[in-house]
Amino acid sequence: MADFNGNWRWRTTEGDFDRFLKDINVGMLKRQAAKLISSEHHITQDGDKMSVEVIATGRKAKHQEYTVGGTFGETEITGDVTEVSTEWDGDKIKETHKCAAFTYTLVRELQDNDTMVLHIDSPNVKEIKRIYKRM
């Protein structure tokens, strides 16, 4: 089981993140702002229990508490409320975000002790990678 404990700061994105945001119905102004936002993930993990605080520049922090293998509700950047189902995929955590308007997956993995990668796929956009470094 991977240990995601720690504070992680976004460094770079690989792939067309703007196209992904458009695919999940994020408007132009929010997509433009997303290009300027830096984020941090502060993660506390106890086995399958996860506490993730996402802090983004200029936005209210988002807090997620869940047990891998369960579900939780989350309000997306679009304002849509999604049901998020979680599961272990080897040493990775897979989240599937579903609402009436869209579905996408996010897979959290440790590339090494100092690098966390979020792989994001939507129906029309594949292979987005958000790369974070340990702080």
PDB file of C-alpha atoms in Angstrom:
ATOM      1  CA  MET A   1       0.000   0.000   0.000  1.00  0.00           C
ATOM      2  CA  ALA A   2       1.398   3.365  -1.016  1.00  0.00           C
ATOM      3  CA  ASP A   3       1.908   6.021   1.674  1.00  0.00           C
ATOM      4  CA  PHE A   4       0.581   9.389   0.423  1.00  0.00           C
ATOM      5  CA  ASN A   5       1.138  11.199   3.743  1.00  0.00           C
ATOM      6  CA  GLY A   6       2.649  14.643   3.315  1.00  0.00           C
ATOM      7  CA  ASN A   7       2.284  18.049   1.744  1.00  0.00           C
ATOM      8  CA  TRP A   8       2.509  18.233  -2.036  1.00  0.00           C
ATOM      9  CA  ARG A   9       2.875  21.310  -4.280  1.00  0.00           C
ATOM     10  CA  TRP A  10       1.837  21.346  -7.948  1.00  0.00           C
ATOM     11  CA  ARG A  11       4.791  21.785 -10.316  1.00  0.00           C
ATOM     12  CA  THR A  12       3.565  21.129 -13.853  1.00  0.00           C
ATOM     13  CA  THR A  13       0.824  19.685 -16.022  1.00  0.00           C
ATOM     14  CA  GLU A  14       1.348  17.390 -18.987  1.00  0.00           C
ATOM     15  CA  GLY A  15      -1.404  17.186 -21.594  1.00  0.00           C
ATOM     16  CA  ASP A  16      -4.204  19.548 -22.625  1.00  0.00           C
ATOM     17  CA  PHE A  17      -5.684  20.468 -19.236  1.00  0.00           C
ATOM     18  CA  ASP A  18      -7.778  23.247 -20.805  1.00  0.00           C
ATOM     19  CA  ARG A  19      -9.426  20.704 -23.128  1.00  0.00           C
ATOM     20  CA  PHE A  20     -10.169  18.448 -20.138  1.00  0.00           C
ATOM     21  CA  LEU A  21     -11.805  21.358 -18.273  1.00  0.00           C
ATOM     22  CA  LYS A  22     -13.845  22.181 -21.372  1.00  0.00           C
ATOM     23  CA  ASP A  23     -14.887  18.518 -21.617  1.00  0.00           C
ATOM     24  CA  ILE A  24     -16.398  18.666 -18.112  1.00  0.00           C
ATOM     25  CA  ASN A  25     -18.244  21.923 -18.912  1.00  0.00           C
ATOM     26  CA  VAL A  26     -15.973  24.449 -17.171  1.00  0.00           C
ATOM     27  CA  GLY A  27     -16.612  27.900 -18.658  1.00  0.00           C
ATOM     28  CA  MET A  28     -13.948  29.968 -20.427  1.00  0.00           C
ATOM     29  CA  LEU A  29     -13.271  32.394 -17.543  1.00  0.00           C
ATOM     30  CA  LYS A  30     -12.712  29.591 -15.018  1.00  0.00           C
ATOM     31  CA  ARG A  31     -10.520  27.728 -17.530  1.00  0.00           C
ATOM     32  CA  GLN A  32      -8.386  30.841 -18.017  1.00  0.00           C
ATOM     33  CA  ALA A  33      -8.085  31.295 -14.238  1.00  0.00           C
ATOM     34  CA  ALA A  34      -7.123  27.619 -13.836  1.00  0.00           C
ATOM     35  CA  LYS A  35      -3.976  28.267 -15.877  1.00  0.00           C
ATOM     36  CA  LEU A  36      -2.807  30.751 -13.220  1.00  0.00           C
ATOM     37  CA  ILE A  37      -3.702  28.779 -10.101  1.00  0.00           C
ATOM     38  CA  SER A  38      -1.138  26.868  -8.100  1.00  0.00           C
ATOM     39  CA  SER A  39      -2.315  24.175  -5.712  1.00  0.00           C
ATOM     40  CA  GLU A  40      -1.171  22.090  -2.790  1.00  0.00           C
ATOM     41  CA  HIS A  41      -2.492  18.789  -1.475  1.00  0.00           C
ATOM     42  CA  HIS A  42      -2.042  18.209   2.266  1.00  0.00           C
ATOM     43  CA  ILE A  43      -2.659  14.504   2.809  1.00  0.00           C
ATOM     44  CA  THR A  44      -3.056  12.500   5.989  1.00  0.00           C
ATOM     45  CA  GLN A  45      -3.450   8.761   5.444  1.00  0.00           C
ATOM     46  CA  ASP A  46      -4.140   6.028   7.969  1.00  0.00           C
ATOM     47  CA  GLY A  47      -4.395   2.789   6.004  1.00  0.00           C
ATOM     48  CA  ASP A  48      -7.479   3.175   3.789  1.00  0.00           C
ATOM     49  CA  LYS A  49      -8.628   6.374   5.520  1.00  0.00           C
ATOM     50  CA  MET A  50      -7.729   9.523   3.611  1.00  0.00           C
ATOM     51  CA  SER A  51      -7.911  13.182   4.549  1.00  0.00           C
ATOM     52  CA  VAL A  52      -6.999  15.468   1.643  1.00  0.00           C
ATOM     53  CA  GLU A  53      -6.997  19.255   1.892  1.00  0.00           C
ATOM     54  CA  VAL A  54      -6.637  20.936  -1.494  1.00  0.00           C
ATOM     55  CA  ILE A  55      -5.444  24.530  -1.260  1.00  0.00           C
ATOM     56  CA  ALA A  56      -5.550  26.531  -4.493  1.00  0.00           C
ATOM     57  CA  THR A  57      -4.383  30.113  -4.974  1.00  0.00           C
ATOM     58  CA  GLY A  58      -7.316  32.500  -4.663  1.00  0.00           C
ATOM     59  CA  ARG A  59      -9.869  29.788  -3.846  1.00  0.00           C
ATOM     60  CA  LYS A  60     -11.406  28.402  -0.684  1.00  0.00           C
ATOM     61  CA  ALA A  61      -9.667  25.209   0.446  1.00  0.00           C
ATOM     62  CA  LYS A  62     -11.476  21.956  -0.358  1.00  0.00           C
ATOM     63  CA  HIS A  63     -11.405  19.140   2.179  1.00  0.00           C
ATOM     64  CA  GLN A  64     -12.065  15.479   1.383  1.00  0.00           C
ATOM     65  CA  GLU A  65     -12.440  12.725   3.986  1.00  0.00           C
ATOM     66  CA  TYR A  66     -13.003   9.216   2.693  1.00  0.00           C
ATOM     67  CA  THR A  67     -12.159   5.560   3.028  1.00  0.00           C
ATOM     68  CA  VAL A  68     -10.692   3.984  -0.102  1.00  0.00           C
ATOM     69  CA  GLY A  69     -13.303   1.521  -1.319  1.00  0.00           C
ATOM     70  CA  GLY A  70     -16.161   3.875  -0.427  1.00  0.00           C
ATOM     71  CA  THR A  71     -17.893   6.908  -1.897  1.00  0.00           C
ATOM     72  CA  PHE A  72     -18.250  10.576  -1.000  1.00  0.00           C
ATOM     73  CA  GLY A  73     -19.909  13.675  -2.443  1.00  0.00           C
ATOM     74  CA  GLU A  74     -17.972  16.607  -3.848  1.00  0.00           C
ATOM     75  CA  THR A  75     -18.810  19.936  -5.478  1.00  0.00           C
ATOM     76  CA  GLU A  76     -16.772  20.371  -8.668  1.00  0.00           C
ATOM     77  CA  ILE A  77     -15.394  23.632 -10.115  1.00  0.00           C
ATOM     78  CA  THR A  78     -18.500  23.680 -12.349  1.00  0.00           C
ATOM     79  CA  GLY A  79     -20.781  23.756  -9.296  1.00  0.00           C
ATOM     80  CA  ASP A  80     -22.046  20.244 -10.106  1.00  0.00           C
ATOM     81  CA  VAL A  81     -22.270  17.840  -7.177  1.00  0.00           C
ATOM     82  CA  THR A  82     -20.602  14.546  -8.017  1.00  0.00           C
ATOM     83  CA  GLU A  83     -20.592  11.154  -6.394  1.00  0.00           C
ATOM     84  CA  VAL A  84     -16.995  10.013  -6.113  1.00  0.00           C
ATOM     85  CA  SER A  85     -16.290   6.295  -5.831  1.00  0.00           C
ATOM     86  CA  THR A  86     -12.806   5.220  -4.751  1.00  0.00           C
ATOM     87  CA  GLU A  87     -10.783   2.025  -4.985  1.00  0.00           C
ATOM     88  CA  TRP A  88      -7.238   0.781  -4.768  1.00  0.00           C
ATOM     89  CA  ASP A  89      -5.662  -0.095  -8.124  1.00  0.00           C
ATOM     90  CA  GLY A  90      -2.439  -1.722  -6.940  1.00  0.00           C
ATOM     91  CA  ASP A  91      -0.609   1.091  -5.119  1.00  0.00           C
ATOM     92  CA  LYS A  92      -2.731   3.770  -6.817  1.00  0.00           C
ATOM     93  CA  ILE A  93      -6.001   5.301  -5.663  1.00  0.00           C
ATOM     94  CA  LYS A  94      -8.621   5.559  -8.394  1.00  0.00           C
ATOM     95  CA  GLU A  95     -11.453   8.085  -8.033  1.00  0.00           C
ATOM     96  CA  THR A  96     -14.418   8.055 -10.425  1.00  0.00           C
ATOM     97  CA  HIS A  97     -16.362  11.343 -10.381  1.00  0.00           C
ATOM     98  CA  LYS A  98     -19.944  11.072 -11.713  1.00  0.00           C
ATOM     99  CA  CYS A  99     -22.817  13.507 -12.103  1.00  0.00           C
ATOM    100  CA  ALA A 100     -25.585  14.037 -14.661  1.00  0.00           C
ATOM    101  CA  ALA A 101     -23.396  16.311 -16.824  1.00  0.00           C
ATOM    102  CA  PHE A 102     -20.089  14.381 -16.922  1.00  0.00           C
ATOM    103  CA  THR A 103     -17.884  11.589 -15.622  1.00  0.00           C
ATOM    104  CA  TYR A 104     -14.109  11.551 -15.207  1.00  0.00           C
ATOM    105  CA  THR A 105     -11.455   9.519 -13.445  1.00  0.00           C
ATOM    106  CA  LEU A 106      -8.523  10.665 -11.354  1.00  0.00           C
ATOM    107  CA  VAL A 107      -5.772   8.211 -10.397  1.00  0.00           C
ATOM    108  CA  ARG A 108      -3.374   9.261  -7.635  1.00  0.00           C
ATOM    109  CA  GLU A 109       0.022   7.550  -7.670  1.00  0.00           C
ATOM    110  CA  LEU A 110       3.468   7.968  -6.192  1.00  0.00           C
ATOM    111  CA  GLN A 111       6.090   8.038  -8.911  1.00  0.00           C
ATOM    112  CA  ASP A 112       8.831   8.109  -6.260  1.00  0.00           C
ATOM    113  CA  ASN A 113       9.138   9.312  -2.638  1.00  0.00           C
ATOM    114  CA  ASP A 114       9.071  12.966  -3.708  1.00  0.00           C
ATOM    115  CA  THR A 115       6.702  12.906  -6.715  1.00  0.00           C
ATOM    116  CA  MET A 116       2.941  12.393  -6.762  1.00  0.00           C
ATOM    117  CA  VAL A 117       1.113  12.255 -10.096  1.00  0.00           C
ATOM    118  CA  LEU A 118      -2.612  12.733 -10.656  1.00  0.00           C
ATOM    119  CA  HIS A 119      -3.673  11.051 -13.910  1.00  0.00           C
ATOM    120  CA  ILE A 120      -6.934  12.531 -15.197  1.00  0.00           C
ATOM    121  CA  ASP A 121      -9.129  11.114 -17.969  1.00  0.00           C
ATOM    122  CA  SER A 122     -12.528  12.259 -19.234  1.00  0.00           C
ATOM    123  CA  PRO A 123     -14.599  10.741 -22.038  1.00  0.00           C
ATOM    124  CA  ASN A 124     -12.895  12.845 -24.725  1.00  0.00           C
ATOM    125  CA  VAL A 125      -9.544  13.726 -23.137  1.00  0.00           C
ATOM    126  CA  LYS A 126      -6.943  11.189 -22.003  1.00  0.00           C
ATOM    127  CA  GLU A 127      -3.499  11.320 -20.449  1.00  0.00           C
ATOM    128  CA  ILE A 128      -3.602  14.525 -18.404  1.00  0.00           C
ATOM    129  CA  LYS A 129      -0.927  14.435 -15.690  1.00  0.00           C
ATOM    130  CA  ARG A 130      -0.781  16.903 -12.799  1.00  0.00           C
ATOM    131  CA  ILE A 131       2.640  16.500 -11.192  1.00  0.00           C
ATOM    132  CA  TYR A 132       3.236  17.409  -7.535  1.00  0.00           C
ATOM    133  CA  LYS A 133       6.455  17.489  -5.524  1.00  0.00           C
ATOM    134  CA  ARG A 134       6.794  16.874  -1.806  1.00  0.00           C
ATOM    135  CA  MET A 135       7.201  20.103   0.151  1.00  0.00           C
TER     136      MET A 135
END
